[in-house]
PDB file of C-alpha atoms in Angstrom:
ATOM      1  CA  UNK A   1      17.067  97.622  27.721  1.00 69.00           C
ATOM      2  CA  UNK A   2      15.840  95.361  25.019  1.00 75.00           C
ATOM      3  CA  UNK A   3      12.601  94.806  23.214  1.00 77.00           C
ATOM      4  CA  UNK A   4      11.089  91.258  22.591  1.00 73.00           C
ATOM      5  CA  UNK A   5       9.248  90.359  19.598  1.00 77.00           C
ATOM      6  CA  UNK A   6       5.622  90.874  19.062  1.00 78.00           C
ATOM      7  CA  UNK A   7       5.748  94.962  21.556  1.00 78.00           C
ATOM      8  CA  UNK A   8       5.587  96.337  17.976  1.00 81.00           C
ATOM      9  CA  UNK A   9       3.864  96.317  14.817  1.00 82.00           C
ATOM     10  CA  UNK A  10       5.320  95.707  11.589  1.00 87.00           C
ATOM     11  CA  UNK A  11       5.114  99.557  10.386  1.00 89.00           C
ATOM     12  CA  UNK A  12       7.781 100.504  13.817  1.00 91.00           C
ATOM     13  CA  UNK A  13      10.417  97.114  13.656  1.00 89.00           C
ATOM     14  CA  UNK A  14      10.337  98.109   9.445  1.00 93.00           C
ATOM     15  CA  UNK A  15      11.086 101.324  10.362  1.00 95.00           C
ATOM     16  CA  UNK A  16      13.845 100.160  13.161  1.00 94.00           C
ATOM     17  CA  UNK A  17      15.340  98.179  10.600  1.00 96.00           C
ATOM     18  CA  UNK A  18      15.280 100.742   7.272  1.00 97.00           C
ATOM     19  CA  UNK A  19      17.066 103.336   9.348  1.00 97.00           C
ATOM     20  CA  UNK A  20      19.555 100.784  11.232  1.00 97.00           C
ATOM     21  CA  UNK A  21      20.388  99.411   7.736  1.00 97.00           C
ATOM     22  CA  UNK A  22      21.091 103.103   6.637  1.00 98.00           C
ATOM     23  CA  UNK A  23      23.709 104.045   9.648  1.00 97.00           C
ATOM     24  CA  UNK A  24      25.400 101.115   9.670  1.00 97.00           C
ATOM     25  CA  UNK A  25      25.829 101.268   5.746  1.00 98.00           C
ATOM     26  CA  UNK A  26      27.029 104.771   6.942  1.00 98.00           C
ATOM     27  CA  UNK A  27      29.307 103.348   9.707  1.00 97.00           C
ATOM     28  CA  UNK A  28      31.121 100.952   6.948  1.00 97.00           C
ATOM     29  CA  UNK A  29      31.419 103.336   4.689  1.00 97.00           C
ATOM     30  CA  UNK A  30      33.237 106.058   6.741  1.00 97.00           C
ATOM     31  CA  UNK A  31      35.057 103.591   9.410  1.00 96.00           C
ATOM     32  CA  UNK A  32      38.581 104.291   9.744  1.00 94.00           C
ATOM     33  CA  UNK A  33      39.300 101.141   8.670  1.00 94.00           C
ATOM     34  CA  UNK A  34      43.303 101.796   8.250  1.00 91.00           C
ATOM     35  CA  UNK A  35      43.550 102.368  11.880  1.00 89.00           C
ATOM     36  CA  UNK A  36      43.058  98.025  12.207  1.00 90.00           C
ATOM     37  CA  UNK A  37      43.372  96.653   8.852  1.00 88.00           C
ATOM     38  CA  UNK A  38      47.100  95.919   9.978  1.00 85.00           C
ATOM     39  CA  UNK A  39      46.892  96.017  13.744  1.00 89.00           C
ATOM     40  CA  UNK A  40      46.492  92.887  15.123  1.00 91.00           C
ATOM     41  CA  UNK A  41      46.383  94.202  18.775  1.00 93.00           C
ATOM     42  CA  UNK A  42      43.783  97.329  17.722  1.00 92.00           C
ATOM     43  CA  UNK A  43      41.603  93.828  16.143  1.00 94.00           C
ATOM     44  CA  UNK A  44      42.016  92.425  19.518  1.00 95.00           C
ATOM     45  CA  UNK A  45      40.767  95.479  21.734  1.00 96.00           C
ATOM     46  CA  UNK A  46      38.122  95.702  19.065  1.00 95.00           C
ATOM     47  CA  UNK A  47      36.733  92.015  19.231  1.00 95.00           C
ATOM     48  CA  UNK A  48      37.401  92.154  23.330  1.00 96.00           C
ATOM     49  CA  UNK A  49      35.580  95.111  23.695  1.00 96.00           C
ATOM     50  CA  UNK A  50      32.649  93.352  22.022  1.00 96.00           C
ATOM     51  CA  UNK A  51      32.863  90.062  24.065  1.00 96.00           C
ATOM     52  CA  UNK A  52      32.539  92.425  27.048  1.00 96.00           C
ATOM     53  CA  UNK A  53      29.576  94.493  25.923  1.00 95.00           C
ATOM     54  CA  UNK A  54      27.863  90.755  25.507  1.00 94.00           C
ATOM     55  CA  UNK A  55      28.481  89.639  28.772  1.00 93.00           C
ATOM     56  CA  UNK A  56      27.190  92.628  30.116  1.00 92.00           C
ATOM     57  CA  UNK A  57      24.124  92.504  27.818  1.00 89.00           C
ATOM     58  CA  UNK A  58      23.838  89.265  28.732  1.00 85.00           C
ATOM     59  CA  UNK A  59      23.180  90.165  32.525  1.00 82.00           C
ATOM     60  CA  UNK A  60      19.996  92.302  32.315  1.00 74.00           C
ATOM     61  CA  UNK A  61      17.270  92.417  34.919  1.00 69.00           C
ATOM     62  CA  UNK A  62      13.248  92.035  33.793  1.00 66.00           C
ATOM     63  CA  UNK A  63      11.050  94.594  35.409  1.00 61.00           C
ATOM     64  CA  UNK A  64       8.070  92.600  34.028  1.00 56.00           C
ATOM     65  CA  UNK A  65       5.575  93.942  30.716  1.00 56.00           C
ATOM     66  CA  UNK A  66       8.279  93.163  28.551  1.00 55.00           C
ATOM     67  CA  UNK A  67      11.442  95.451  29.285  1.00 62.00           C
ATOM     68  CA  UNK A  68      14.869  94.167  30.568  1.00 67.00           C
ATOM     69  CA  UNK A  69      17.518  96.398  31.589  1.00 77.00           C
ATOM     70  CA  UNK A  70      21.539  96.318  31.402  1.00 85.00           C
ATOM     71  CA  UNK A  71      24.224  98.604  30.911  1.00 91.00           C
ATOM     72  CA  UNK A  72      24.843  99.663  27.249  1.00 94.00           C
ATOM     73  CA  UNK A  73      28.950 100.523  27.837  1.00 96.00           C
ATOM     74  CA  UNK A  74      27.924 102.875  24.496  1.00 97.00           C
ATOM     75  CA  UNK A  75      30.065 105.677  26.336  1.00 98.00           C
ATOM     76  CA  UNK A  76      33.339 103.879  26.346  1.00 98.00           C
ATOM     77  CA  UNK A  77      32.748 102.115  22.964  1.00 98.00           C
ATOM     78  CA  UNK A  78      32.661 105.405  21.335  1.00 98.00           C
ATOM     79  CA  UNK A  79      35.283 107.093  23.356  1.00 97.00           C
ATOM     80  CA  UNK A  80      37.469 104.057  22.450  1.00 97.00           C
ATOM     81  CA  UNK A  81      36.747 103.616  19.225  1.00 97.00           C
ATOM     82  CA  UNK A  82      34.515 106.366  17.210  1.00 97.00           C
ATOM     83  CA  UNK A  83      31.543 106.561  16.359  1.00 97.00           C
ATOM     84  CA  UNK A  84      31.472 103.952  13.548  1.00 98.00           C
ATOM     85  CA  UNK A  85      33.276 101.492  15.108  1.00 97.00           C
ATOM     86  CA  UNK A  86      31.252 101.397  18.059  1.00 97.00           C
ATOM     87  CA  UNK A  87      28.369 101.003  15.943  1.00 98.00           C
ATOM     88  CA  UNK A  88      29.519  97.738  14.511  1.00 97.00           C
ATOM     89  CA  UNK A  89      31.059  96.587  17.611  1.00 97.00           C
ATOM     90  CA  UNK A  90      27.110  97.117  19.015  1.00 96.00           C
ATOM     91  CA  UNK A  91      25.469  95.478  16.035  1.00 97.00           C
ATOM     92  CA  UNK A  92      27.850  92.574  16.635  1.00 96.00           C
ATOM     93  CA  UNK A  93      27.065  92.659  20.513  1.00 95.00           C
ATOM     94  CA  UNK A  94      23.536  92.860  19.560  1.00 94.00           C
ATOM     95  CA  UNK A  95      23.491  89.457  17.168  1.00 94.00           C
ATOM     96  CA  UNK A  96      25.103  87.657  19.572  1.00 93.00           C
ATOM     97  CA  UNK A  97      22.439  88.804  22.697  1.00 89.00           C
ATOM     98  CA  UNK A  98      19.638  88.079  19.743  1.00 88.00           C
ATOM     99  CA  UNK A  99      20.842  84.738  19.182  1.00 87.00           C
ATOM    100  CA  UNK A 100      20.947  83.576  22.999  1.00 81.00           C
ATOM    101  CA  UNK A 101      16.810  84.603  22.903  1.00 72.00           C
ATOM    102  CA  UNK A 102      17.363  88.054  25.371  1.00 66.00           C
ATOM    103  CA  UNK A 103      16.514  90.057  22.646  1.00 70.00           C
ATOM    104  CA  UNK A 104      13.740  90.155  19.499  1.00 74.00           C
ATOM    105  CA  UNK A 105      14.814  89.976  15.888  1.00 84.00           C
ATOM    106  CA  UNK A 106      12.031  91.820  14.326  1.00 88.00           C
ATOM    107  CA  UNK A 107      12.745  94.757  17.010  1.00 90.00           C
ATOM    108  CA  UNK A 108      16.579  94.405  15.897  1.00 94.00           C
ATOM    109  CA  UNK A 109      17.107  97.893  14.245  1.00 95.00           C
ATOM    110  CA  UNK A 110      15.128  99.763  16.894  1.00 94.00           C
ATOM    111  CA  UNK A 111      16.969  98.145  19.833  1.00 92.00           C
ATOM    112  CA  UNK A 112      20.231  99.124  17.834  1.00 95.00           C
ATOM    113  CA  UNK A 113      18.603 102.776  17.432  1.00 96.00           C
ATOM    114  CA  UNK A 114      17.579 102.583  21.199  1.00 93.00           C
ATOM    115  CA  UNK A 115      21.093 100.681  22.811  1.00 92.00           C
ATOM    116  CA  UNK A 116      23.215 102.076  20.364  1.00 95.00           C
ATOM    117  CA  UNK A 117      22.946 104.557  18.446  1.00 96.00           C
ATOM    118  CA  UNK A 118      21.289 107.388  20.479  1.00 97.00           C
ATOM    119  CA  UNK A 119      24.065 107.231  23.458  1.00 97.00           C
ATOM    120  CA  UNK A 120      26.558 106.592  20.722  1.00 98.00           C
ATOM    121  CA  UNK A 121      25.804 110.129  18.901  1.00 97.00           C
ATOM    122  CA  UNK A 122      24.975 111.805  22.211  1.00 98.00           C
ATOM    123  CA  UNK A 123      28.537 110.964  23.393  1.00 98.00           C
ATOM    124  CA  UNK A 124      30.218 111.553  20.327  1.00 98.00           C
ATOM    125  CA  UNK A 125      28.857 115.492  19.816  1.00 97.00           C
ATOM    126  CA  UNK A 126      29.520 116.240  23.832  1.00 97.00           C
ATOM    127  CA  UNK A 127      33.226 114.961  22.741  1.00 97.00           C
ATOM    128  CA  UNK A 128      33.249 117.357  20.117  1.00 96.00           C
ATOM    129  CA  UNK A 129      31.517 119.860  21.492  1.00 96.00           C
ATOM    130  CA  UNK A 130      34.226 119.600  25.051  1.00 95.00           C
ATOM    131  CA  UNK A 131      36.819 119.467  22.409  1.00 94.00           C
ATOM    132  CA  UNK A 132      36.002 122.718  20.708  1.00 93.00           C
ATOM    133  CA  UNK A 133      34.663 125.179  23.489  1.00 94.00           C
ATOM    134  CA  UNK A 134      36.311 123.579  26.818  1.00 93.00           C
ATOM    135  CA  UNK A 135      39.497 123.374  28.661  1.00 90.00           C
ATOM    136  CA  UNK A 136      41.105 120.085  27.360  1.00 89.00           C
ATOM    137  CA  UNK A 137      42.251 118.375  30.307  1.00 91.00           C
ATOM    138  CA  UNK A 138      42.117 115.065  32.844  1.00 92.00           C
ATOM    139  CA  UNK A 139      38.746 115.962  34.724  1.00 92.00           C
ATOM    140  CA  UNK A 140      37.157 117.624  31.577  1.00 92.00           C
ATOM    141  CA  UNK A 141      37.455 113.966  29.457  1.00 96.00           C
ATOM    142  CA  UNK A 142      36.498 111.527  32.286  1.00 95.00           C
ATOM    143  CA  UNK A 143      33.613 113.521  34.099  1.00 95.00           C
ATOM    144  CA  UNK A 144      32.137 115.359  30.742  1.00 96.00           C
ATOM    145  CA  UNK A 145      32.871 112.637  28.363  1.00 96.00           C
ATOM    146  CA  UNK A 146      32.416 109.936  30.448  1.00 96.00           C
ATOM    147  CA  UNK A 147      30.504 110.193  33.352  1.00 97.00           C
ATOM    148  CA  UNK A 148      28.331 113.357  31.800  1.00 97.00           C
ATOM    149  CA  UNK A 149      27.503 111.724  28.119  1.00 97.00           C
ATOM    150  CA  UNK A 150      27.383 108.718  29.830  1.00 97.00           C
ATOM    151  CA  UNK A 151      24.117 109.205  31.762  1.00 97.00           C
ATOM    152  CA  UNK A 152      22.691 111.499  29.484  1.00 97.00           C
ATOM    153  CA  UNK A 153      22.894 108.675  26.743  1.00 96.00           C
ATOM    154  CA  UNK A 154      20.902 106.638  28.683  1.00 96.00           C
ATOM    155  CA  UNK A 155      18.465 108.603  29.999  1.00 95.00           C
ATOM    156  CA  UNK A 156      17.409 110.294  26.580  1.00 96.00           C
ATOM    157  CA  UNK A 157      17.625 106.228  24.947  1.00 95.00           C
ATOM    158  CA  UNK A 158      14.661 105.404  27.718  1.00 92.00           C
ATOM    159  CA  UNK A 159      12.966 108.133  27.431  1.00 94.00           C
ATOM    160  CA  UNK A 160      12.606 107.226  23.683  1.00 94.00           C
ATOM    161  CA  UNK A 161      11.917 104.232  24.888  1.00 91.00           C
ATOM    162  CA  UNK A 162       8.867 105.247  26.705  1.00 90.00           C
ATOM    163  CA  UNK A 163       7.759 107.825  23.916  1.00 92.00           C
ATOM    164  CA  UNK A 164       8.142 105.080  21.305  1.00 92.00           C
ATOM    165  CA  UNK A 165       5.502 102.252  23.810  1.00 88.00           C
ATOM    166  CA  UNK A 166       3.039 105.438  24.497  1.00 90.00           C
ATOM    167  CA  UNK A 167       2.979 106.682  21.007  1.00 92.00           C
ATOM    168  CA  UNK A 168       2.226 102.351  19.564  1.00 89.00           C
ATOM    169  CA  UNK A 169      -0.180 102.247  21.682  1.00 88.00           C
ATOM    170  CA  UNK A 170       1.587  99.770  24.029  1.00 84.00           C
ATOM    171  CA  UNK A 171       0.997 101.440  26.987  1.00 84.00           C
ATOM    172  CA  UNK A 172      -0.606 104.137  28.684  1.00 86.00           C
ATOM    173  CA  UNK A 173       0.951 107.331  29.817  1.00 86.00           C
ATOM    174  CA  UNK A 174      -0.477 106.006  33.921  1.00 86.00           C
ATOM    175  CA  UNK A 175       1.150 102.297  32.556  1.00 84.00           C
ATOM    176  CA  UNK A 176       4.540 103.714  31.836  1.00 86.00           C
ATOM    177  CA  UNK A 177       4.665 106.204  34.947  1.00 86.00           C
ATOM    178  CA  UNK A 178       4.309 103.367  37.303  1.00 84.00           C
ATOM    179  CA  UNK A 179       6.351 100.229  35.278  1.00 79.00           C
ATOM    180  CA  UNK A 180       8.774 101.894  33.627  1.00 83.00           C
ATOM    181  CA  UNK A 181       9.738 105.916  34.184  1.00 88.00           C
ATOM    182  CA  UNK A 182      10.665 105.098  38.020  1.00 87.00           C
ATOM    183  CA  UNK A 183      13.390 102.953  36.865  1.00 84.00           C
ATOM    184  CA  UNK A 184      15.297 105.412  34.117  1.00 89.00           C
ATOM    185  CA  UNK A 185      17.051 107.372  37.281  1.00 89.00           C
ATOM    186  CA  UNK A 186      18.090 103.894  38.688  1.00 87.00           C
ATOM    187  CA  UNK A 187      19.245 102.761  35.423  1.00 89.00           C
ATOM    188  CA  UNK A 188      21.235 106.468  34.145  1.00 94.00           C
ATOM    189  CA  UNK A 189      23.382 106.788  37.294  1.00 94.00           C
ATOM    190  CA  UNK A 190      25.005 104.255  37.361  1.00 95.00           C
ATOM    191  CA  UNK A 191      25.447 104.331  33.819  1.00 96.00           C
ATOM    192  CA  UNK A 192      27.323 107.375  33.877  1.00 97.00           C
ATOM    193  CA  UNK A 193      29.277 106.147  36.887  1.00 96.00           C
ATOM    194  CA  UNK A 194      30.057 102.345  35.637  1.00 96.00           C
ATOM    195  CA  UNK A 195      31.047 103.908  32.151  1.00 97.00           C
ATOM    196  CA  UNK A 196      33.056 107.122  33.558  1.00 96.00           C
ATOM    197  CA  UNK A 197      34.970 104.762  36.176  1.00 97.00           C
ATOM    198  CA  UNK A 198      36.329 102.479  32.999  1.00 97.00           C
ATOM    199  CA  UNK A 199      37.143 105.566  31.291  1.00 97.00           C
ATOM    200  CA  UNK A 200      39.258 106.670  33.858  1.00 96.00           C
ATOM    201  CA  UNK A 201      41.068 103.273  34.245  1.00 96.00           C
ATOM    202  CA  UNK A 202      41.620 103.014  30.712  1.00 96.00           C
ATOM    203  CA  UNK A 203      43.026 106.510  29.761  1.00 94.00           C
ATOM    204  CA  UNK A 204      45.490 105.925  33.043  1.00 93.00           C
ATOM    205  CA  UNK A 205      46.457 102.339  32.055  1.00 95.00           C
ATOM    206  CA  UNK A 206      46.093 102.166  28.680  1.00 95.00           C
ATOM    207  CA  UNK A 207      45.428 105.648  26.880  1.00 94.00           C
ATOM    208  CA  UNK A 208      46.611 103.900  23.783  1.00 93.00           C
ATOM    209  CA  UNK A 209      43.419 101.982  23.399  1.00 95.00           C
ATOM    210  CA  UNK A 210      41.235 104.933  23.627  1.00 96.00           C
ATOM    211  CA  UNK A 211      41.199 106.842  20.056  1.00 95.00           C
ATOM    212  CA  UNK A 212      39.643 110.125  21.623  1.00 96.00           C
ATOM    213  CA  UNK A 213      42.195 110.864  24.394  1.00 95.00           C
ATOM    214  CA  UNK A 214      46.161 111.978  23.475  1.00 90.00           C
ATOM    215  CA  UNK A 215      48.090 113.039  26.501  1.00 83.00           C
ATOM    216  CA  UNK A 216      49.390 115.457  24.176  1.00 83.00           C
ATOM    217  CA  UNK A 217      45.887 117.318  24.561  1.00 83.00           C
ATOM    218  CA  UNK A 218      44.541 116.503  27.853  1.00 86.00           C
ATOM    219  CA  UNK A 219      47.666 116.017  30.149  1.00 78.00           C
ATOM    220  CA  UNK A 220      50.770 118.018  28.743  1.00 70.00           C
ATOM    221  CA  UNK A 221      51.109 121.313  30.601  1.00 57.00           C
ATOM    222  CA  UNK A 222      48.257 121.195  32.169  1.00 58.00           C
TER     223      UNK A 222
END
């Protein structure tokens, strides 16, 4: 779901930007950066995982007034890598997607806010709060922290979405109900299923590339 250029005034993409800058100086800063600095297959899965998020940025849909819709993938990014890699591996996504032209440059930090960071922290705390309080096993991980976080990521990101064009002024509360609200149950569920179905691939094929998920916690004994 990406904002084009001139939505927004200068006061909201400043904004965008100031507190984008701030969590990806955050995201640098506290990256596990030992966990690839001498991996050349974790560097792969890493720069992979962002060629994949592009091409499925790249397919978005246009309901018209200036919105375009796509998967975000935030769910597995995070689950995968943490939340500060997923971060980067969205702001790199997010260049790339700004460069072709299917996304605006002055709206850059809000549509990282908006695609990124909002179902990145929403599925990060359900992870830790599942980790802490629930039975660690299988179904636990793939429907709670995938399928679960998954929609609720991006149905909270476009409802901010629509809070942030009614409170600018961009639309009307009657504007959004008919061009744009409709769509967000359309858009979460299969969110939560595309990103929940990967999930469970990956931590059956290849639990190694997902940093979250030890069979040690979710699959011995249980």
């Amino acid at each position: 779901m990406n904002l084009p250029d001139g939505l927004l005034g200068m006061g909201w993409w400043g904004l965008g930007w100031l507190l984008y800058a701030g969590l990806l100086f955050w995201a640098f800063r506290t990256a596990p950066w030992y966990k690839v600095k001498q991996d050349r297959s974790a560097q792969n899965v890493l720069f992979g995982a962002v060629l994949v998020i592009v091409l499925i940025w790249s397919l978005s849909a246009s309901i018209g007034g200036g919105f375009s819709f796509h998967f975000l993938l935030m769910t597995v990014a995070t689950l995968m890598f943490g939340p500060q890699f997923a971060l980067i591996a969205m702001s790199l996504a997010l260049l790339v997607v700004s460069f072709s032209g299917d996304a605006g440059w002055t709206v850059f930090g809000i549509n990282a806010l908006l695609m990124g960071w909002i179902p990145i922290f929403i599925t990060w705390w359900i992870y830790k709060l599942a980790y802490r309080y629930l039975d660690r096993n299988f179904f636990v991980y793939v429907f709670l922290n995938g399928f679960l976080a998954a929609g609720v990521g991006a149905l909270i990101a476009m409802l901010m979405m629509a809070l942030l064009m009614g409170i600018a002024g961009v639309y009307t509360l009657d504007e959004l109900k008919y061009s744009f609200l409709p769509y967000i149950p359309m858009i979460a569920a299969p969110e939560a299923f595309l990103n929940g179905f990967i999930i469970a691939g990956l931590v059956l094929m290849k639990p190694e590339w997902v940093s979250t998920f030890s069979d040690e916690d979710y699959l011995k004994g249980k």
